mmCIF file of N, CA, C and O in Angstrom:
data_model
loop_
_atom_site.group_PDB
_atom_site.id
_atom_site.type_symbol
_atom_site.label_atom_id
_atom_site.label_comp_id
_atom_site.label_asym_id
_atom_site.label_seq_id
_atom_site.Cartn_x
_atom_site.Cartn_y
_atom_site.Cartn_z
ATOM 1 N N UNK E 27 2.201 15.582 7.402
ATOM 2 C CA UNK E 27 1.470 15.204 6.204
ATOM 3 C C UNK E 27 0.397 14.161 6.517
ATOM 4 O O UNK E 27 -0.649 14.174 5.938
ATOM 5 N N UNK E 28 0.698 13.245 7.446
ATOM 6 C CA UNK E 28 -0.276 12.209 7.775
ATOM 7 C C UNK E 28 -1.554 12.832 8.328
ATOM 8 O O UNK E 28 -2.638 12.334 8.051
ATOM 9 N N UNK E 29 -1.420 13.913 9.088
ATOM 10 C CA UNK E 29 -2.611 14.585 9.615
ATOM 11 C C UNK E 29 -3.465 15.132 8.477
ATOM 12 O O UNK E 29 -4.699 15.090 8.535
ATOM 13 N N UNK E 30 -2.834 15.657 7.432
ATOM 14 C CA UNK E 30 -3.579 16.177 6.274
ATOM 15 C C UNK E 30 -4.309 15.048 5.560
ATOM 16 O O UNK E 30 -5.454 15.225 5.128
ATOM 17 N N UNK E 31 -3.670 13.895 5.420
ATOM 18 C CA UNK E 31 -4.322 12.754 4.783
ATOM 19 C C UNK E 31 -5.526 12.298 5.597
ATOM 20 O O UNK E 31 -6.581 11.984 5.048
ATOM 21 N N UNK E 32 -5.371 12.281 6.927
ATOM 22 C CA UNK E 32 -6.480 11.893 7.791
ATOM 23 C C UNK E 32 -7.614 12.916 7.701
ATOM 24 O O UNK E 32 -8.782 12.543 7.631
ATOM 25 N N UNK E 33 -7.272 14.182 7.676
ATOM 26 C CA UNK E 33 -8.290 15.230 7.556
ATOM 27 C C UNK E 33 -9.055 15.083 6.236
ATOM 28 O O UNK E 33 -10.269 15.235 6.199
ATOM 29 N N UNK E 34 -8.349 14.768 5.155
ATOM 30 C CA UNK E 34 -8.980 14.511 3.866
ATOM 31 C C UNK E 34 -9.983 13.365 4.002
ATOM 32 O O UNK E 34 -11.120 13.457 3.544
ATOM 33 N N UNK E 35 -9.573 12.278 4.661
ATOM 34 C CA UNK E 35 -10.432 11.116 4.870
ATOM 35 C C UNK E 35 -11.695 11.489 5.644
ATOM 36 O O UNK E 35 -12.795 11.060 5.294
ATOM 37 N N UNK E 36 -11.556 12.298 6.671
ATOM 38 C CA UNK E 36 -12.691 12.679 7.514
ATOM 39 C C UNK E 36 -13.663 13.610 6.773
ATOM 40 O O UNK E 36 -14.875 13.479 6.900
ATOM 41 N N UNK E 37 -13.143 14.524 5.980
ATOM 42 C CA UNK E 37 -13.966 15.573 5.389
ATOM 43 C C UNK E 37 -14.594 15.229 4.044
ATOM 44 O O UNK E 37 -15.626 15.796 3.689
ATOM 45 N N UNK E 38 -14.003 14.340 3.272
ATOM 46 C CA UNK E 38 -14.476 14.077 1.916
ATOM 47 C C UNK E 38 -15.597 13.044 1.903
ATOM 48 O O UNK E 38 -15.656 12.148 2.736
ATOM 49 N N UNK E 39 -16.477 13.174 0.926
ATOM 50 C CA UNK E 39 -17.508 12.176 0.693
ATOM 51 C C UNK E 39 -16.871 11.032 -0.095
ATOM 52 O O UNK E 39 -16.511 11.204 -1.255
ATOM 53 N N UNK E 40 -16.743 9.885 0.542
ATOM 54 C CA UNK E 40 -16.087 8.746 -0.077
ATOM 55 C C UNK E 40 -17.072 7.625 -0.410
ATOM 56 O O UNK E 40 -16.702 6.458 -0.502
ATOM 57 N N UNK E 41 -18.332 7.984 -0.628
ATOM 58 C CA UNK E 41 -19.371 6.998 -0.919
ATOM 59 C C UNK E 41 -19.057 6.159 -2.158
ATOM 60 O O UNK E 41 -19.486 5.016 -2.248
ATOM 61 N N UNK E 42 -18.318 6.689 -3.096
ATOM 62 C CA UNK E 42 -17.976 5.935 -4.306
ATOM 63 C C UNK E 42 -17.032 4.774 -4.014
ATOM 64 O O UNK E 42 -16.835 3.912 -4.870
ATOM 65 N N UNK E 43 -16.449 4.749 -2.813
ATOM 66 C CA UNK E 43 -15.458 3.735 -2.454
ATOM 67 C C UNK E 43 -15.945 2.801 -1.341
ATOM 68 O O UNK E 43 -15.145 2.076 -0.760
ATOM 69 N N UNK E 44 -17.241 2.791 -1.057
ATOM 70 C CA UNK E 44 -17.788 1.953 0.017
ATOM 71 C C UNK E 44 -17.407 0.498 -0.215
ATOM 72 O O UNK E 44 -17.546 -0.030 -1.315
ATOM 73 N N UNK E 45 -16.885 -0.123 0.841
ATOM 74 C CA UNK E 45 -16.477 -1.517 0.785
ATOM 75 C C UNK E 45 -15.090 -1.730 0.198
ATOM 76 O O UNK E 45 -14.629 -2.865 0.098
ATOM 77 N N UNK E 46 -14.406 -0.670 -0.170
ATOM 78 C CA UNK E 46 -13.075 -0.782 -0.759
ATOM 79 C C UNK E 46 -12.017 -0.217 0.190
ATOM 80 O O UNK E 46 -12.319 0.545 1.098
ATOM 81 N N UNK E 47 -10.784 -0.586 -0.089
ATOM 82 C CA UNK E 47 -9.632 0.014 0.563
ATOM 83 C C UNK E 47 -9.190 1.196 -0.269
ATOM 84 O O UNK E 47 -9.233 1.137 -1.501
ATOM 85 N N UNK E 48 -8.803 2.277 0.397
ATOM 86 C CA UNK E 48 -8.282 3.442 -0.318
ATOM 87 C C UNK E 48 -6.931 3.832 0.274
ATOM 88 O O UNK E 48 -6.703 3.689 1.477
ATOM 89 N N UNK E 49 -6.069 4.282 -0.598
ATOM 90 C CA UNK E 49 -4.774 4.823 -0.187
ATOM 91 C C UNK E 49 -4.824 6.320 -0.452
ATOM 92 O O UNK E 49 -5.136 6.750 -1.570
ATOM 93 N N UNK E 50 -4.534 7.107 0.577
ATOM 94 C CA UNK E 50 -4.596 8.560 0.483
ATOM 95 C C UNK E 50 -3.190 9.123 0.680
ATOM 96 O O UNK E 50 -2.482 8.737 1.606
ATOM 97 N N UNK E 51 -2.812 10.030 -0.222
ATOM 98 C CA UNK E 51 -1.525 10.699 -0.146
ATOM 99 C C UNK E 51 -1.674 12.072 -0.782
ATOM 100 O O UNK E 51 -2.358 12.217 -1.802
ATOM 101 N N UNK E 52 -1.057 13.066 -0.178
ATOM 102 C CA UNK E 52 -1.122 14.438 -0.712
ATOM 103 C C UNK E 52 -2.557 14.912 -0.905
ATOM 104 O O UNK E 52 -2.893 15.532 -1.915
ATOM 105 N N UNK E 53 -3.429 14.566 0.036
ATOM 106 C CA UNK E 53 -4.826 15.004 0.013
ATOM 107 C C UNK E 53 -5.588 14.535 -1.213
ATOM 108 O O UNK E 53 -6.441 15.245 -1.739
ATOM 109 N N UNK E 54 -5.286 13.315 -1.660
ATOM 110 C CA UNK E 54 -6.064 12.730 -2.752
ATOM 111 C C UNK E 54 -5.989 11.210 -2.662
ATOM 112 O O UNK E 54 -5.072 10.650 -2.048
ATOM 113 N N UNK E 55 -6.955 10.558 -3.262
ATOM 114 C CA UNK E 55 -6.952 9.107 -3.333
ATOM 115 C C UNK E 55 -6.042 8.710 -4.483
ATOM 116 O O UNK E 55 -6.267 9.111 -5.624
ATOM 117 N N UNK E 56 -5.008 7.941 -4.162
ATOM 118 C CA UNK E 56 -4.025 7.573 -5.175
ATOM 119 C C UNK E 56 -4.186 6.126 -5.643
ATOM 120 O O UNK E 56 -3.606 5.735 -6.649
ATOM 121 N N UNK E 57 -4.994 5.342 -4.922
ATOM 122 C CA UNK E 57 -5.270 3.971 -5.310
ATOM 123 C C UNK E 57 -6.475 3.486 -4.510
ATOM 124 O O UNK E 57 -6.703 3.940 -3.392
ATOM 125 N N UNK E 58 -7.231 2.543 -5.071
ATOM 126 C CA UNK E 58 -8.362 1.964 -4.342
ATOM 127 C C UNK E 58 -8.712 0.611 -4.939
ATOM 128 O O UNK E 58 -8.381 0.319 -6.087
ATOM 129 N N UNK E 59 -9.354 -0.234 -4.130
ATOM 130 C CA UNK E 59 -9.765 -1.555 -4.586
ATOM 131 C C UNK E 59 -10.028 -2.475 -3.412
ATOM 132 O O UNK E 59 -10.160 -2.034 -2.274
ATOM 133 N N UNK E 60 -10.099 -3.771 -3.698
ATOM 134 C CA UNK E 60 -10.465 -4.766 -2.682
ATOM 135 C C UNK E 60 -9.272 -5.379 -1.946
ATOM 136 O O UNK E 60 -9.416 -5.884 -0.850
ATOM 137 N N UNK E 61 -8.087 -5.346 -2.534
ATOM 138 C CA UNK E 61 -6.908 -5.994 -1.955
ATOM 139 C C UNK E 61 -6.006 -4.945 -1.302
ATOM 140 O O UNK E 61 -5.319 -4.197 -1.993
ATOM 141 N N UNK E 62 -5.981 -4.882 0.032
ATOM 142 C CA UNK E 62 -5.223 -3.818 0.705
ATOM 143 C C UNK E 62 -3.723 -3.848 0.407
ATOM 144 O O UNK E 62 -3.094 -2.807 0.264
ATOM 145 N N UNK E 63 -3.152 -5.037 0.289
ATOM 146 C CA UNK E 63 -1.718 -5.130 0.002
ATOM 147 C C UNK E 63 -1.409 -4.536 -1.373
ATOM 148 O O UNK E 63 -0.469 -3.764 -1.533
ATOM 149 N N UNK E 64 -2.208 -4.898 -2.359
ATOM 150 C CA UNK E 64 -2.021 -4.381 -3.716
ATOM 151 C C UNK E 64 -2.198 -2.863 -3.761
ATOM 152 O O UNK E 64 -1.426 -2.153 -4.407
ATOM 153 N N UNK E 65 -3.198 -2.370 -3.052
ATOM 154 C CA UNK E 65 -3.486 -0.926 -3.019
ATOM 155 C C UNK E 65 -2.307 -0.177 -2.394
ATOM 156 O O UNK E 65 -1.858 0.842 -2.918
ATOM 157 N N UNK E 66 -1.797 -0.690 -1.279
ATOM 158 C CA UNK E 66 -0.680 -0.031 -0.612
ATOM 159 C C UNK E 66 0.578 -0.054 -1.484
ATOM 160 O O UNK E 66 1.264 0.954 -1.621
ATOM 161 N N UNK E 67 0.870 -1.205 -2.090
ATOM 162 C CA UNK E 67 2.050 -1.311 -2.946
ATOM 163 C C UNK E 67 1.961 -0.372 -4.144
ATOM 164 O O UNK E 67 2.945 0.256 -4.536
ATOM 165 N N UNK E 68 0.774 -0.268 -4.727
ATOM 166 C CA UNK E 68 0.572 0.641 -5.852
ATOM 167 C C UNK E 68 0.797 2.091 -5.432
ATOM 168 O O UNK E 68 1.466 2.859 -6.129
ATOM 169 N N UNK E 69 0.259 2.456 -4.272
ATOM 170 C CA UNK E 69 0.424 3.823 -3.774
ATOM 171 C C UNK E 69 1.896 4.125 -3.474
ATOM 172 O O UNK E 69 2.405 5.200 -3.816
ATOM 173 N N UNK E 70 2.595 3.170 -2.850
ATOM 174 C CA UNK E 70 4.013 3.376 -2.522
ATOM 175 C C UNK E 70 4.871 3.466 -3.782
ATOM 176 O O UNK E 70 5.860 4.185 -3.804
ATOM 177 N N UNK E 71 4.481 2.764 -4.833
ATOM 178 C CA UNK E 71 5.252 2.865 -6.074
ATOM 179 C C UNK E 71 5.070 4.240 -6.721
ATOM 180 O O UNK E 71 5.988 4.756 -7.351
ATOM 181 N N UNK E 72 3.902 4.840 -6.540
ATOM 182 C CA UNK E 72 3.649 6.182 -7.080
ATOM 183 C C UNK E 72 4.303 7.259 -6.214
ATOM 184 O O UNK E 72 4.748 8.284 -6.727
ATOM 185 N N UNK E 73 4.317 7.040 -4.910
ATOM 186 C CA UNK E 73 4.818 8.024 -3.947
ATOM 187 C C UNK E 73 5.768 7.342 -2.961
ATOM 188 O O UNK E 73 5.447 7.183 -1.785
ATOM 189 N N UNK E 74 6.956 6.935 -3.412
ATOM 190 C CA UNK E 74 7.849 6.133 -2.555
ATOM 191 C C UNK E 74 8.362 6.843 -1.312
ATOM 192 O O UNK E 74 8.674 6.189 -0.323
ATOM 193 N N UNK E 75 8.435 8.149 -1.330
ATOM 194 C CA UNK E 75 8.987 8.887 -0.187
ATOM 195 C C UNK E 75 7.929 9.593 0.640
ATOM 196 O O UNK E 75 8.256 10.442 1.455
ATOM 197 N N UNK E 76 6.686 9.239 0.438
ATOM 198 C CA UNK E 76 5.582 9.873 1.160
ATOM 199 C C UNK E 76 4.917 8.870 2.094
ATOM 200 O O UNK E 76 4.974 7.668 1.889
ATOM 201 N N UNK E 77 4.258 9.392 3.113
ATOM 202 C CA UNK E 77 3.465 8.546 4.004
ATOM 203 C C UNK E 77 2.098 8.331 3.358
ATOM 204 O O UNK E 77 1.476 9.271 2.869
ATOM 205 N N UNK E 78 1.658 7.095 3.391
ATOM 206 C CA UNK E 78 0.386 6.703 2.794
ATOM 207 C C UNK E 78 -0.587 6.349 3.911
ATOM 208 O O UNK E 78 -0.244 5.612 4.835
ATOM 209 N N UNK E 79 -1.783 6.883 3.835
ATOM 210 C CA UNK E 79 -2.852 6.480 4.743
ATOM 211 C C UNK E 79 -3.678 5.423 4.021
ATOM 212 O O UNK E 79 -4.236 5.694 2.961
ATOM 213 N N UNK E 80 -3.709 4.221 4.566
ATOM 214 C CA UNK E 80 -4.483 3.128 3.993
ATOM 215 C C UNK E 80 -5.647 2.846 4.924
ATOM 216 O O UNK E 80 -5.455 2.601 6.116
ATOM 217 N N UNK E 81 -6.858 2.884 4.385
ATOM 218 C CA UNK E 81 -8.036 2.655 5.210
ATOM 219 C C UNK E 81 -9.129 2.016 4.373
ATOM 220 O O UNK E 81 -9.142 2.137 3.157
ATOM 221 N N UNK E 82 -10.017 1.343 5.040
ATOM 222 C CA UNK E 82 -11.168 0.737 4.360
ATOM 223 C C UNK E 82 -12.375 1.631 4.584
ATOM 224 O O UNK E 82 -12.634 2.079 5.702
ATOM 225 N N UNK E 83 -13.116 1.862 3.519
ATOM 226 C CA UNK E 83 -14.348 2.640 3.623
ATOM 227 C C UNK E 83 -15.449 1.657 4.008
ATOM 228 O O UNK E 83 -15.754 0.741 3.246
ATOM 229 N N UNK E 84 -16.026 1.823 5.195
ATOM 230 C CA UNK E 84 -16.983 0.833 5.682
ATOM 231 C C UNK E 84 -18.290 0.842 4.890
ATOM 232 O O UNK E 84 -18.656 1.835 4.268
ATOM 233 N N UNK E 85 -18.962 -0.309 4.946
ATOM 234 C CA UNK E 85 -20.283 -0.400 4.345
ATOM 235 C C UNK E 85 -21.238 0.512 5.104
ATOM 236 O O UNK E 85 -20.994 0.885 6.254
ATOM 237 N N UNK E 86 -22.327 0.866 4.463
ATOM 238 C CA UNK E 86 -23.299 1.781 5.084
ATOM 239 C C UNK E 86 -23.830 1.213 6.399
ATOM 240 O O UNK E 86 -24.151 1.960 7.308
ATOM 241 N N UNK E 87 -23.933 -0.112 6.503
ATOM 242 C CA UNK E 87 -24.499 -0.733 7.695
ATOM 243 C C UNK E 87 -23.509 -0.832 8.844
ATOM 244 O O UNK E 87 -23.879 -1.166 9.959
ATOM 245 N N UNK E 88 -22.235 -0.571 8.587
ATOM 246 C CA UNK E 88 -21.216 -0.693 9.627
ATOM 247 C C UNK E 88 -21.340 0.447 10.623
ATOM 248 O O UNK E 88 -21.439 1.612 10.249
ATOM 249 N N UNK E 89 -21.335 0.098 11.902
ATOM 250 C CA UNK E 89 -21.403 1.108 12.949
ATOM 251 C C UNK E 89 -20.040 1.182 13.616
ATOM 252 O O UNK E 89 -19.492 0.165 14.036
ATOM 253 N N UNK E 90 -19.475 2.376 13.700
ATOM 254 C CA UNK E 90 -18.169 2.571 14.314
ATOM 255 C C UNK E 90 -18.350 3.267 15.651
ATOM 256 O O UNK E 90 -19.032 4.278 15.747
ATOM 257 N N UNK E 91 -17.722 2.717 16.682
ATOM 258 C CA UNK E 91 -17.792 3.319 18.019
ATOM 259 C C UNK E 91 -16.488 3.952 18.365
ATOM 260 O O UNK E 91 -15.456 3.546 18.016
#
């Protein structure tokens, strides 16, 4: 399932979440915002038995190597 969440992250346009943390589960964004701990806890409360992918959507100026 984690591979599917990662694939969702790679393939989807997440421009609406730039600069925010997103929690992805079951191929959808289940929580997002500025506080990663809060986002993860919210996602785990919705999906307690699922693996959650938590990642930050980088700013447009961020370069990833």
